Amino acid sequence: IVPHQHAFIVERLGKYNRQLNPGISFLIPLLETVAYKISLREEAINIENQTAITKDNVSVNMDGVIFV
């Protein structure tokens, strides 16, 4: 069973076979294995406060957030 907001990558005999989406899925024992478990949730990455000087010599403080 693949949980909500996750995806599993299945390998058959060591090679990529398919991606399992959330829900019930079946694997062939000994032939297929779950190689990777990927989280599909959004991650917020904070960018630290930075100071910049513009062309007209004005100091500006900037920070940001990146959603991946």
mmCIF file of C-alpha atoms in Angstrom:
data_model
loop_
_atom_site.group_PDB
_atom_site.id
_atom_site.type_symbol
_atom_site.label_atom_id
_atom_site.label_comp_id
_atom_site.label_asym_id
_atom_site.label_seq_id
_atom_site.Cartn_x
_atom_site.Cartn_y
_atom_site.Cartn_z
ATOM 1 C CA ILE A 1 0.000 0.000 0.000
ATOM 2 C CA VAL A 2 1.457 3.329 -1.087
ATOM 3 C CA PRO A 3 0.609 6.160 1.368
ATOM 4 C CA HIS A 4 -0.996 9.470 0.381
ATOM 5 C CA GLN A 5 1.459 12.019 -1.148
ATOM 6 C CA HIS A 6 4.129 9.383 -1.823
ATOM 7 C CA ALA A 7 5.300 7.498 -4.890
ATOM 8 C CA PHE A 8 7.333 4.293 -5.029
ATOM 9 C CA ILE A 9 9.707 3.302 -7.827
ATOM 10 C CA VAL A 10 9.641 -0.423 -8.664
ATOM 11 C CA GLU A 11 12.584 -2.293 -10.145
ATOM 12 C CA ARG A 12 12.250 -5.674 -11.775
ATOM 13 C CA LEU A 13 15.506 -7.635 -11.695
ATOM 14 C CA GLY A 14 17.432 -4.403 -11.014
ATOM 15 C CA LYS A 15 15.967 -2.284 -13.828
ATOM 16 C CA TYR A 16 13.265 0.399 -13.684
ATOM 17 C CA ASN A 17 9.849 -1.088 -14.243
ATOM 18 C CA ARG A 18 7.153 1.368 -13.102
ATOM 19 C CA GLN A 19 6.029 4.000 -10.620
ATOM 20 C CA LEU A 20 3.434 3.136 -7.996
ATOM 21 C CA ASN A 21 0.971 5.898 -7.165
ATOM 22 C CA PRO A 22 -0.972 6.127 -3.875
ATOM 23 C CA GLY A 23 -3.277 3.171 -3.314
ATOM 24 C CA ILE A 24 -3.098 -0.599 -3.366
ATOM 25 C CA SER A 25 -0.545 -2.198 -5.676
ATOM 26 C CA PHE A 26 0.817 -5.697 -6.040
ATOM 27 C CA LEU A 27 4.424 -6.809 -6.580
ATOM 28 C CA ILE A 28 5.788 -10.128 -7.787
ATOM 29 C CA PRO A 29 7.890 -11.513 -4.907
ATOM 30 C CA LEU A 30 11.611 -12.107 -5.623
ATOM 31 C CA LEU A 31 11.361 -10.364 -9.029
ATOM 32 C CA GLU A 32 10.168 -6.875 -8.128
ATOM 33 C CA THR A 33 11.448 -4.622 -5.358
ATOM 34 C CA VAL A 34 10.670 -1.075 -4.225
ATOM 35 C CA ALA A 35 13.918 0.774 -4.991
ATOM 36 C CA TYR A 36 12.982 4.344 -3.992
ATOM 37 C CA LYS A 37 10.301 5.969 -1.845
ATOM 38 C CA ILE A 38 9.605 9.542 -2.942
ATOM 39 C CA SER A 39 7.683 12.153 -0.954
ATOM 40 C CA LEU A 40 5.455 14.360 -3.122
ATOM 41 C CA ARG A 41 4.829 16.950 -0.400
ATOM 42 C CA GLU A 42 5.766 20.583 -0.882
ATOM 43 C CA GLU A 43 8.897 21.662 0.946
ATOM 44 C CA ALA A 44 9.568 25.258 1.948
ATOM 45 C CA ILE A 45 13.224 26.350 1.832
ATOM 46 C CA ASN A 46 14.009 29.636 3.552
ATOM 47 C CA ILE A 47 16.578 31.974 2.012
ATOM 48 C CA GLU A 48 18.487 33.950 4.607
ATOM 49 C CA ASN A 49 18.292 37.735 4.811
ATOM 50 C CA GLN A 50 20.704 39.452 2.385
ATOM 51 C CA THR A 51 21.654 43.077 1.878
ATOM 52 C CA ALA A 52 22.127 44.537 -1.598
ATOM 53 C CA ILE A 53 23.035 47.987 -2.889
ATOM 54 C CA THR A 54 21.193 49.310 -5.940
ATOM 55 C CA LYS A 55 22.614 51.509 -8.710
ATOM 56 C CA ASP A 56 21.465 54.651 -6.909
ATOM 57 C CA ASN A 57 23.229 53.612 -3.634
ATOM 58 C CA VAL A 58 20.122 52.518 -1.751
ATOM 59 C CA SER A 59 20.584 49.624 0.666
ATOM 60 C CA VAL A 60 17.880 46.931 0.327
ATOM 61 C CA ASN A 61 17.312 43.948 2.650
ATOM 62 C CA MET A 62 15.901 40.835 0.938
ATOM 63 C CA ASP A 63 14.781 37.403 2.040
ATOM 64 C CA GLY A 64 12.662 34.736 0.421
ATOM 65 C CA VAL A 65 11.017 31.347 0.484
ATOM 66 C CA ILE A 66 11.277 28.712 -2.248
ATOM 67 C CA PHE A 67 8.538 26.079 -2.547
ATOM 68 C CA VAL A 68 9.793 22.847 -4.075
#
